[in-house]
XYZ file of C-alpha atoms in Angstrom:
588
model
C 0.000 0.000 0.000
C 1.545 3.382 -0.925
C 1.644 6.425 1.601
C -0.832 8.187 -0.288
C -3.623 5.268 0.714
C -2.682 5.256 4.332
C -3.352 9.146 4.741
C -6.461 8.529 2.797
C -6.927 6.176 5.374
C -6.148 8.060 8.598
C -8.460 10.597 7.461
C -11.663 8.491 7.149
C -10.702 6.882 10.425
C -10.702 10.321 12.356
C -14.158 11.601 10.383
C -15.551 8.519 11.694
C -14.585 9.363 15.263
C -15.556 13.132 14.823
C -19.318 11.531 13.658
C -19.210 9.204 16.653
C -18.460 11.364 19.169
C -21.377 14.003 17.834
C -23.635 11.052 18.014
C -22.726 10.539 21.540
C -23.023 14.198 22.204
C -26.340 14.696 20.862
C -28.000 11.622 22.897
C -26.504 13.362 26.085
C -28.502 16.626 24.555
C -31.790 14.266 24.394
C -31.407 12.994 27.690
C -30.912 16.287 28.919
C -34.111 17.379 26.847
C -36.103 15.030 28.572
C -35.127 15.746 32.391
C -35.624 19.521 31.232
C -37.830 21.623 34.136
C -40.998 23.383 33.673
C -41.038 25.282 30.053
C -42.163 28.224 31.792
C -38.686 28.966 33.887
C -36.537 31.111 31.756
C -33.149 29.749 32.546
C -34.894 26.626 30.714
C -35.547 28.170 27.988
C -32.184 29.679 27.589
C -30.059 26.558 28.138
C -32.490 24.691 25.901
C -31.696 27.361 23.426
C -28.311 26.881 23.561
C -28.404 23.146 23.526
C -30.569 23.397 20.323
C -27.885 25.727 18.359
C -25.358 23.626 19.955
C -27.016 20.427 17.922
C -27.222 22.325 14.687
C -23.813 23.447 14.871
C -22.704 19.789 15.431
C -25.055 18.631 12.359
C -23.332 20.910 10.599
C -20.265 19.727 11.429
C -21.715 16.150 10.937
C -22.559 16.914 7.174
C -19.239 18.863 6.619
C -17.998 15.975 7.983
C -20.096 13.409 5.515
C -19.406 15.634 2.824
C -15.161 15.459 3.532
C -15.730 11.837 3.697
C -17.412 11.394 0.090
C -14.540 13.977 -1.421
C -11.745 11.547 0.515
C -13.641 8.207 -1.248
C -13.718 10.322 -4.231
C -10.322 11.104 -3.917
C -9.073 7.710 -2.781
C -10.532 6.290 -6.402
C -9.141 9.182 -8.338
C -5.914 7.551 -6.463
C -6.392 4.401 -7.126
C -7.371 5.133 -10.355
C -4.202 7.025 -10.832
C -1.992 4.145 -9.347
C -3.017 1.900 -11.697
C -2.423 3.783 -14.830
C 0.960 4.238 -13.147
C 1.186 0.266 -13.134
C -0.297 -0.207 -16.692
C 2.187 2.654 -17.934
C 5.420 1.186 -15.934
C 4.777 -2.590 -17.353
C 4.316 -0.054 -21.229
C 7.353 0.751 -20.445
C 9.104 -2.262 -19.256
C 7.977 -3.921 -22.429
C 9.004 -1.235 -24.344
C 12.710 -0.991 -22.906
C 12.631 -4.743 -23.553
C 11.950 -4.628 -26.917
C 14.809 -1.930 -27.381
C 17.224 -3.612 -25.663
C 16.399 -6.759 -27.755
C 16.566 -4.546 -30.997
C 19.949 -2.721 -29.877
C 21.934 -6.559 -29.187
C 20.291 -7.579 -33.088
C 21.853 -4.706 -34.022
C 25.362 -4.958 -32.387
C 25.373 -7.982 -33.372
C 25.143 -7.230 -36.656
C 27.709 -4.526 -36.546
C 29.871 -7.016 -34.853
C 29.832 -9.499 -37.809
C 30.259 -6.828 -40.261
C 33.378 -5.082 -38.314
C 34.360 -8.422 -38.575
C 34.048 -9.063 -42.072
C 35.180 -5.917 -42.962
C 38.656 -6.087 -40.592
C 39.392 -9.458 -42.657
C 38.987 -8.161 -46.108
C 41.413 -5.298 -45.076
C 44.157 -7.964 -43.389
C 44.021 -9.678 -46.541
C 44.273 -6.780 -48.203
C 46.768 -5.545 -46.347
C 48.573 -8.609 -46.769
C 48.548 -8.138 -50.424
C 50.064 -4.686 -50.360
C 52.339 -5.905 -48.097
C 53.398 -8.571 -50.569
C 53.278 -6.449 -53.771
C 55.665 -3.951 -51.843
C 58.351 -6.898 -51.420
C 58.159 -7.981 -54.413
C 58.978 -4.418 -55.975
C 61.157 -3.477 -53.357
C 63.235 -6.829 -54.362
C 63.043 -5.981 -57.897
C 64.846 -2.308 -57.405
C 67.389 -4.356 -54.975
C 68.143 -6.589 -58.243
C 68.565 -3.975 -60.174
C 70.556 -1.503 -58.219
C 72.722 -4.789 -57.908
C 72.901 -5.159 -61.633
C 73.940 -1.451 -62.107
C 76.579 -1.670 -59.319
C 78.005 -4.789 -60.909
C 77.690 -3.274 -63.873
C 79.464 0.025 -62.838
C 82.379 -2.122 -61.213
C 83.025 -3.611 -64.877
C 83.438 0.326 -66.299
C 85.632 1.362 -63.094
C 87.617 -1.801 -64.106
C 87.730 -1.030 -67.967
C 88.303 2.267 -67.536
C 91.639 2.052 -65.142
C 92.600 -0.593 -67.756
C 92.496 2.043 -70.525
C 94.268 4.382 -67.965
C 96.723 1.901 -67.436
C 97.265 1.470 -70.975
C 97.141 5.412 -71.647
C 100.053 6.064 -68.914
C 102.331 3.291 -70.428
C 102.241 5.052 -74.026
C 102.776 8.313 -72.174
C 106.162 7.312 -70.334
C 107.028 5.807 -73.790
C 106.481 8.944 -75.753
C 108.352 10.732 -72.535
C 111.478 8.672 -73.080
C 111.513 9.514 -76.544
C 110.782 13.027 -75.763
C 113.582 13.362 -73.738
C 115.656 11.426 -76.491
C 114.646 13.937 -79.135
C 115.640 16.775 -76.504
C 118.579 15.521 -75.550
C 120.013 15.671 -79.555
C 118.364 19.093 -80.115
C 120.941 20.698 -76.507
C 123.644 19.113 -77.936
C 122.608 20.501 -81.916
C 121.857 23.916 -79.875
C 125.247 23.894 -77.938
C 127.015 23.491 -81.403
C 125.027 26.180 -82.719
C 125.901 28.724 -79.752
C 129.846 28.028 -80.485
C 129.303 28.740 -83.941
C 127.048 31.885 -83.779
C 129.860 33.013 -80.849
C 132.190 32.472 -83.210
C 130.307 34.746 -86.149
C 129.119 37.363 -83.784
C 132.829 38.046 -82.891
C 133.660 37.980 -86.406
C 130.392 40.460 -86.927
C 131.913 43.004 -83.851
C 135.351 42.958 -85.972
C 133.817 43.400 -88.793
C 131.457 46.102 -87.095
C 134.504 48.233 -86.260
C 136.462 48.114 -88.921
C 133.031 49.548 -90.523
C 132.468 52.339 -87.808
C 136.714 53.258 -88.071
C 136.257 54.087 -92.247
C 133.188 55.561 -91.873
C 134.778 57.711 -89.205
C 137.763 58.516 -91.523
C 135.446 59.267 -94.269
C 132.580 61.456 -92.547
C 135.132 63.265 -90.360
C 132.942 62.340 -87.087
C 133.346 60.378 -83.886
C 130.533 58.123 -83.239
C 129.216 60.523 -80.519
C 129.099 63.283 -82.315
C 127.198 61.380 -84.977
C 124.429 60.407 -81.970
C 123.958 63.455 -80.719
C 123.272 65.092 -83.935
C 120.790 62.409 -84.981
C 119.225 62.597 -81.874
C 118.812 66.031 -81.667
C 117.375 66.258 -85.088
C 114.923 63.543 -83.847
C 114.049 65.476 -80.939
C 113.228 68.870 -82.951
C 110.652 66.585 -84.951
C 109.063 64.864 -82.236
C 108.523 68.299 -80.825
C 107.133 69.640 -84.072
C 104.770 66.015 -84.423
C 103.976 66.963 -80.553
C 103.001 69.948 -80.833
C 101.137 69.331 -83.876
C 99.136 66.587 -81.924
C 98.322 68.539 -78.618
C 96.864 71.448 -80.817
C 94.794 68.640 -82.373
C 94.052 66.878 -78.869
C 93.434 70.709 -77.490
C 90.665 71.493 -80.149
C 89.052 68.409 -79.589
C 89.266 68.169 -76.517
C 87.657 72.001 -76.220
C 84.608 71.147 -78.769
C 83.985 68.118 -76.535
C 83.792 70.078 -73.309
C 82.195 72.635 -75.043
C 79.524 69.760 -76.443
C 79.720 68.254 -73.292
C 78.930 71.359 -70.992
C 76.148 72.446 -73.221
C 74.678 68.742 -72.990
C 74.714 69.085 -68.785
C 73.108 72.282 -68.961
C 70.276 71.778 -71.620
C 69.443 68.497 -69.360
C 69.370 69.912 -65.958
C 67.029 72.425 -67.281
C 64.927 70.739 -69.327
C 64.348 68.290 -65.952
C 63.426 71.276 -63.758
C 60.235 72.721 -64.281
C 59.872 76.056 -62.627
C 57.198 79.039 -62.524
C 57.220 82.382 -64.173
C 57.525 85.156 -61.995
C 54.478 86.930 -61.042
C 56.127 89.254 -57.823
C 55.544 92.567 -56.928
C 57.461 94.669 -54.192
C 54.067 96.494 -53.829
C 50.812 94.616 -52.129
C 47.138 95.472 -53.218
C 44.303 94.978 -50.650
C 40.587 94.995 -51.917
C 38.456 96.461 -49.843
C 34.641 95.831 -49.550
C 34.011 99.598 -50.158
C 35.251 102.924 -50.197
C 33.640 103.773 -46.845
C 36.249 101.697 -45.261
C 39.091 103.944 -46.197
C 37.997 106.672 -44.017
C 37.499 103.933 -41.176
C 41.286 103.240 -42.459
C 42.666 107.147 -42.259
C 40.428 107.299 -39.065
C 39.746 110.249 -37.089
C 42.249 113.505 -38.818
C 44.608 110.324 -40.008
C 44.772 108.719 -36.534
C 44.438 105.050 -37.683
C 46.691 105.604 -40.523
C 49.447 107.032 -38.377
C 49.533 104.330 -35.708
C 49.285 101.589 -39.036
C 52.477 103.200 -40.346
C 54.181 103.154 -37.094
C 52.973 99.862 -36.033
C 53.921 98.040 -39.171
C 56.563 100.194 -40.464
C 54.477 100.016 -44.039
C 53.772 102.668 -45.851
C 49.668 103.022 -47.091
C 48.940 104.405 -49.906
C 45.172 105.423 -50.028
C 44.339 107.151 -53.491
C 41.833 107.203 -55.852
C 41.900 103.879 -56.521
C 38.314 102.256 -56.160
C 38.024 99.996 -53.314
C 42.191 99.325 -52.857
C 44.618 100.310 -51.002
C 48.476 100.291 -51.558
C 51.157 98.760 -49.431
C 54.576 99.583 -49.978
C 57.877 99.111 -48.365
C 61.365 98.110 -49.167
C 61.485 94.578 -46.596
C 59.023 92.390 -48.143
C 58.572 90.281 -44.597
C 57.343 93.475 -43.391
C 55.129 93.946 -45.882
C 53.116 91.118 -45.531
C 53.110 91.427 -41.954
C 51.508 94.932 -42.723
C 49.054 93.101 -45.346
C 47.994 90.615 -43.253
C 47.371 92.635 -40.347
C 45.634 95.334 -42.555
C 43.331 92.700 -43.956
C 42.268 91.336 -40.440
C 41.197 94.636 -39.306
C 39.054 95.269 -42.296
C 37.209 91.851 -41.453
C 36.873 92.592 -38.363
C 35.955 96.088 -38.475
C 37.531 97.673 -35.398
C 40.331 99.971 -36.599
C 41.668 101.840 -33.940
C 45.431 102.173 -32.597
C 45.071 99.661 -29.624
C 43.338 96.732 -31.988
C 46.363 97.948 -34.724
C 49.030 96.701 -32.471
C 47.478 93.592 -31.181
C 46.356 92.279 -34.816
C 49.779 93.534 -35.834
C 51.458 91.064 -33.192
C 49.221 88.149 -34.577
C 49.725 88.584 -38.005
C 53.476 88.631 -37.171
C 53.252 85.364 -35.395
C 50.875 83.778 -38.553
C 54.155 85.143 -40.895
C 56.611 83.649 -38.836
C 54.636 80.316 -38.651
C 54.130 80.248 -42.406
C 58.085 81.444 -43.092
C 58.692 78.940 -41.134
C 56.686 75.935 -42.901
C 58.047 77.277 -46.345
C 61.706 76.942 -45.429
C 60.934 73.343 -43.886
C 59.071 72.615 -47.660
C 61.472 73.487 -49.724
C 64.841 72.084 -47.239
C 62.280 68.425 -47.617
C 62.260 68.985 -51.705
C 65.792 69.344 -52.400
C 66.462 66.726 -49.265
C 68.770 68.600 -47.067
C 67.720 67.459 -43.389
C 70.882 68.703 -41.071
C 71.372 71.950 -40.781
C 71.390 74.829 -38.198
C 67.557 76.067 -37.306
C 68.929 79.608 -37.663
C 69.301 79.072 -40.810
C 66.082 77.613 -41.282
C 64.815 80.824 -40.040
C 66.576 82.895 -42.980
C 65.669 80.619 -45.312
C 62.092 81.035 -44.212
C 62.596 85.219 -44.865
C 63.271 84.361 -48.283
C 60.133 83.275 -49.217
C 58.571 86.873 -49.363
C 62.151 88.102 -50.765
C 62.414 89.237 -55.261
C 65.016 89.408 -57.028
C 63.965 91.306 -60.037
C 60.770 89.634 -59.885
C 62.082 86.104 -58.871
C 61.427 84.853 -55.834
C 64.126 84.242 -53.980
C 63.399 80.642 -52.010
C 61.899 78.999 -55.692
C 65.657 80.241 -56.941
C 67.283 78.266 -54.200
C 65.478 75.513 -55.041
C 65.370 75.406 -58.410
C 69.273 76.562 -58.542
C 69.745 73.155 -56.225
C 67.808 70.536 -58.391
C 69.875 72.171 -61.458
C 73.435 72.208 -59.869
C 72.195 67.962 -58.404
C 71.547 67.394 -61.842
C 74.929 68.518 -63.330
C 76.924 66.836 -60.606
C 75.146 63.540 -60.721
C 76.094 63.611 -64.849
C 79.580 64.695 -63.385
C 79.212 62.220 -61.155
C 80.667 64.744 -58.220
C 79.450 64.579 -54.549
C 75.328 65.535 -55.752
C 74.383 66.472 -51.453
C 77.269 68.721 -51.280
C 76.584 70.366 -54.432
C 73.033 70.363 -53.603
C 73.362 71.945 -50.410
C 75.841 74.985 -51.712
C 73.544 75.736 -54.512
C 70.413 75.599 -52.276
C 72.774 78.068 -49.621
C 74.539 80.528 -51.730
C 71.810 83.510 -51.469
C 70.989 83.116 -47.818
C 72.718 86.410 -47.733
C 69.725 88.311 -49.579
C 67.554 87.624 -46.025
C 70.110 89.645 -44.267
C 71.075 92.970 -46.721
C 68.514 95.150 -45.233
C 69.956 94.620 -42.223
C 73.936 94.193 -43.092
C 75.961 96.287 -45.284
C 77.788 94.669 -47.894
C 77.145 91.853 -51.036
C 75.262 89.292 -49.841
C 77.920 86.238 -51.160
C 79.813 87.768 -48.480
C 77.033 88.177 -45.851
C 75.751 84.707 -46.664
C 79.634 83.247 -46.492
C 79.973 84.689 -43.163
C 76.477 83.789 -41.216
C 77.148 79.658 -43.295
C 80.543 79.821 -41.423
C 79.158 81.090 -38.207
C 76.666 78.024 -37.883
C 78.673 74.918 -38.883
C 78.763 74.776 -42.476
C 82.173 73.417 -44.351
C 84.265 75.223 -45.726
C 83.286 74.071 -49.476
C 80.100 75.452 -48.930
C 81.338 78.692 -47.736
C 83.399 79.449 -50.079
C 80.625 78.496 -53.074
C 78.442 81.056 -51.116
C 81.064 83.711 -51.468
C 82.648 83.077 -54.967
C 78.820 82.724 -56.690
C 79.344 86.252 -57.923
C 83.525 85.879 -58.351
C 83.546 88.527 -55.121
C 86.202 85.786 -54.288
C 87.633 83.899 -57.247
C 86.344 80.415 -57.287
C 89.079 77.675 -56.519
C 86.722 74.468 -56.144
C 84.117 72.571 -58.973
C 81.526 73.536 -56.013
C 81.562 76.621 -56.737
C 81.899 76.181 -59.898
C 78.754 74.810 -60.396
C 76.696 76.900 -57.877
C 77.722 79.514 -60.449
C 76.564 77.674 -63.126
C 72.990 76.565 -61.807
C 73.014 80.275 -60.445
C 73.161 81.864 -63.948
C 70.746 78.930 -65.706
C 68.410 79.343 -62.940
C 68.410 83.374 -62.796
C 68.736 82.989 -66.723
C 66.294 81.225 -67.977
C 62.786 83.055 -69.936
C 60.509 84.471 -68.179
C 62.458 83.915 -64.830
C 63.251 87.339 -64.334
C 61.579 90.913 -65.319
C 63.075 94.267 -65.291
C 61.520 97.406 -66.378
C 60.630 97.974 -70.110
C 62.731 100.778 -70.438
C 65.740 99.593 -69.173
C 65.134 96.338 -71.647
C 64.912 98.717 -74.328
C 68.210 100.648 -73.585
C 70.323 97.641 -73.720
C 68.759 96.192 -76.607
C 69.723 99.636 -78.564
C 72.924 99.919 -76.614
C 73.871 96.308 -77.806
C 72.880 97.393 -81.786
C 74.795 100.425 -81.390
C 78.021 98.781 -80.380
C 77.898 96.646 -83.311
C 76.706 99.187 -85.873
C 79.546 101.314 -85.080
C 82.741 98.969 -86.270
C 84.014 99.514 -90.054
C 82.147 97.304 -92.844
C 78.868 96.802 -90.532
C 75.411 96.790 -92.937
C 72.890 95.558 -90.881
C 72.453 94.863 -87.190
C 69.639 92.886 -85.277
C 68.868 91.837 -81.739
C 67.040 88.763 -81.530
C 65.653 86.288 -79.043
C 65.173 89.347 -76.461
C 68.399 90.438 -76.767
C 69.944 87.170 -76.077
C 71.637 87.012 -79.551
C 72.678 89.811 -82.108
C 73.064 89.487 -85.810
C 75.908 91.472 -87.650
C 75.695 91.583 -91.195
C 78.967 92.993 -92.760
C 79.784 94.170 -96.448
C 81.418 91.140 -97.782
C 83.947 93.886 -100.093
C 84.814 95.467 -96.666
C 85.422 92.240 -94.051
C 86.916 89.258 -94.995
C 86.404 86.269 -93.051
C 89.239 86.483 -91.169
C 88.001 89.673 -90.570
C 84.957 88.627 -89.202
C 85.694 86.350 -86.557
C 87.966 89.630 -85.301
C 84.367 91.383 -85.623
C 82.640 88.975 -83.550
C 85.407 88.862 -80.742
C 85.427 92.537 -80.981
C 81.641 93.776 -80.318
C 81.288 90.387 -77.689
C 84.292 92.091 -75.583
C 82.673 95.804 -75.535
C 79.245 94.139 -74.761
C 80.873 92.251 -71.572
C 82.888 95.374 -70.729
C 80.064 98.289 -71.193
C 76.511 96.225 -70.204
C 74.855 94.174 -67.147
C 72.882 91.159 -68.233
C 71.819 88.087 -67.182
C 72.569 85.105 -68.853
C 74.689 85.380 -72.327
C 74.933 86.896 -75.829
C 75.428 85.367 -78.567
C 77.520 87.297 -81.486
C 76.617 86.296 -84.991
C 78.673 87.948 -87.935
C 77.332 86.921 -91.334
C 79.633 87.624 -94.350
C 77.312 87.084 -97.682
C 79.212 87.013 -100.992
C 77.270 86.810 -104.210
C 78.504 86.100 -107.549
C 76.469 87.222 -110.551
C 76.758 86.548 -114.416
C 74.542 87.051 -116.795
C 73.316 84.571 -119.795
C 72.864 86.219 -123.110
């Protein structure tokens, strides 16, 4: 019996008891009932009041009690109910597992039988593989034993052909030295004989040299020197001869050579035109904003110009003003701070100097950036950061129009160029090409050239002495003693050179362009003079009754000498003198 029955149990048991003992409790009630006194005495009626409720509180407890029992039966069946589809559902289930148990040992059993099968077929067929594999391996033993053998029997022929092969040799050895032997002693006979003839050829000799002497009236010495000095006077001649030769070839190849460098190490730079001004232009965004500008009876203006150092030129240009002063960092510094008061529209001498003070800091910063740009494009990375700093001055500094830091560069890439086709030390080059006008950032503060101002502040931070003195020979200040400078002066005058590199005013342009067609129209036999190619080459055409052509070439030499002497120019000038000569006849 399982728990659950015996509480079922218990709990009918202890109804039954509860029922009984209500039973009991109501016959005590009747008895009572029936000894009861006279209806009429009130403490009757009130206890048989109570004793009434007191029976229909236990009937009520009687029927709850009736009423638990039937839901306990009811209960007990549901349980019993319950405890036998448990039993029906555990023998299911024992079945069940039965069956799968049965299934799962047919089915290992079958696996068994075929792991069984299957580990036999591959024994044997490992076997088989096992067999094949001896029976190859067997075969290449046979062979390799065949080839050994095989390579024995060479080995053995071929030290019997050796064999055979040294014994000829000592034979033809022995008869070697047989044959040598006979050709010493035919030698030896032939040395005492050609003794014997030379001494007869020394007589013979002298005898010679003692009637030749008798008959030329000369010692032998005297003879010698004579012939060799007549020797020597035509070797000189033949020398000379071939060193004017080697000379004039060797100068047209230079001359070919140097042109070649040139035309390539400007052909692989590619550089602006100039487009600089030493005087700045600010728009404005009306003409109201130039009397803000002048401020009250020229106030403003005043403190600008003092401030800055700038001059400001207000005319009657519409909506501009002009900027002009000789330092061109201080010009921009004037620009800049100029433009910031315009935007912001407070002009007074307080906001002047503070917006001066930034716009000097944004010039510095951007000075700054430019020199580090161009030291990274030509590839210089040591040098002194003073010298950074100049080099950053540059890049608001002209030279007739060119701006200074592009001509350092450019002047380096052309002077790395020539060296590497030299192939000369291309950094060192580089770097006293890129250095020799760092002087310029200093002349309007030093008196003096600036090859020697820029010589003197490269020395003072740690450059070599190569570079220093490329600095100070670029303009032959000091005459140049190194290929250094040499070639700064070279990429100097291609880079400062070159079209459109440099402007100058047109009027002096058209001075020496008439100065350089006067020169040459005044010499005897001149007919016709022209300047071409912007004055970079001049034409001469002479009478060809009046110049000859040996008097041309003394032409050309002569008007390219007074050009160098009288003018300034960049670059060079070609002289052309062409001498026509026309023959006419007439056919009848």
């Amino acid at each position: 019996m399982r728990a659950f029955d015996v509480v079922l149990l218990i709990a009918v048991l202890v109804l039954t008891l509860v029922v009984l003992g209500a039973a009991v409790f109501g016959a005590r009630v009747l008895r009572g009932l029936q000894t009861r006194p006279a209806p009429e005495d009130p403490a009757y009626i009130a206890e048989k009041d109570r004793q009434e409720q007191s029976l229909a509180a236990l009937r009520t407890a009687a029927d709850e009690a009736n009423s638990t029992i039937d839901v306990a039966k009811s209960a007990a069946a549901a349980a019993r109910a319950e405890a036998a589809g448990a039993t029906a559902e555990a023998k299911a289930a024992r079945a069940e597992a039965r069956r799968v148990l049965d299934d799962a040992r047919a089915e290992a059993d079958t696996v068994l039988e075929r792991a069984h099968k299957q580990a036999e077929a591959d024994a044997e067929q490992l076997r088989t593989a096992a067999r094949r594999s001896g029976e190859r391996e067997v075969a290449v033993l046979a062979a390799t034993t065949r080839e050994q053998a095989a390579e024995v029997e060479r080995r053995a022929a071929r030290m019997d052909e050796r064999e055979r092969l040294h014994t000829e040799e000592v034979e033809r050895l022995a008869d070697r030295e047989r044959q040598l032997t006979a050709a010493s002693a035919a030698l030896a006979a032939r040395e005492a004989a050609l003794a014997v003839r030379e001494e007869e050829l020394a007589e013979a000799e002298s005898q010679r040299r003692r009637e030749l002497e008798r008959v030329a009236g000369l010692t032998a010495d005297t003879a010698r020197a004579e012939l060799v000095e007549a020797i020597e006077g035509q070797a000189k001649r033949e020398a000379a001869l071939l060193v004017r030769d080697i000379e004039s070839d060797a100068r047209s190849t230079a001359e070919q050579r140097a042109r070649h460098i040139v035309v390539d190490a400007i052909q692989r730079v590619a550089s602006e035109q100039t487009a600089e001004s030493v005087v700045s232009v600010l728009h404005l965004p009306g003409d109201e904003m130039k009397g803000r500008i002048i401020g009250r009876e020229g106030r403003n203006i005043r403190a600008f110009e003092s401030v800055t150092g700038v001059n400001l030129i207000i005319d009657d240009t519409p909506e501009a003003v002009l900027l002009s002063c000789f330092d061109p960092v201080r010009r921009e510094v004037g620009r800049l701070t100029l433009e910031k008061l315009v935007l912001d529209g407070r002009i007074h001498p307080h906001r002047i100097e503070e917006v001066h003070e930034l716009a000097r800091q944004e010039v510095d910063q951007l000075c700054q950036r430019a020199a580090e740009d161009a030291l990274v494009e030509v590839g210089i990375t040591e040098i002194h950061p003073e010298l950074v700093t100049l080099l950053g001055r540059l890049r608001y500094r002209t030279s007739y129009g060119q701006n200074v830091l592009k001509h350092l560069v450019e002047t380096a890439h052309i002077a790395g160029v020539m060296a590497a086709e030299l192939r000369l030390d291309v950094p060192l080059i580089k770097r006293s090409a890129f250095l020799h006008d760092i002087g310029k950032a200093l002349t309007h503060e030093v008196e003096g050239s600036h090859a020697i101002i820029g010589a003197d502040v490269a020395r003072k931070y740690g450059e070599t002495e190569d570079v220093v003195h490329a600095i100070e020979a670029h303009h032959n200040e000091v005459p140049p003693q190194t290929v250094e400078a040499v070639l700064t002066q070279a990429s100097d005058a291609c880079s400062g050179g070159r079209p459109g590199a440099r402007r100058e005013s047109l009027e002096a342009y058209v001075n020496r362009l008439e100065r350089i067609e006067e020169i040459a129209a005044g010499k005897l036999g001149v007919e016709k003079v022209f300047a071409m190619q912007a004055g970079r080459e001049i034409r001469v055409m002479v009478k060809p009754d009046d110049v000859d052509d040996i008097g041309a070439a003394v032409l050309a030499r002569d008007v390219a000498k007074q050009i160098e002497e009288e003018l300034t120019y960049p670059g060079q000038i070609r002289v052309t003198v062409v001498r026509e000569s026309r023959v006419t006849e007439i056919a009848r």
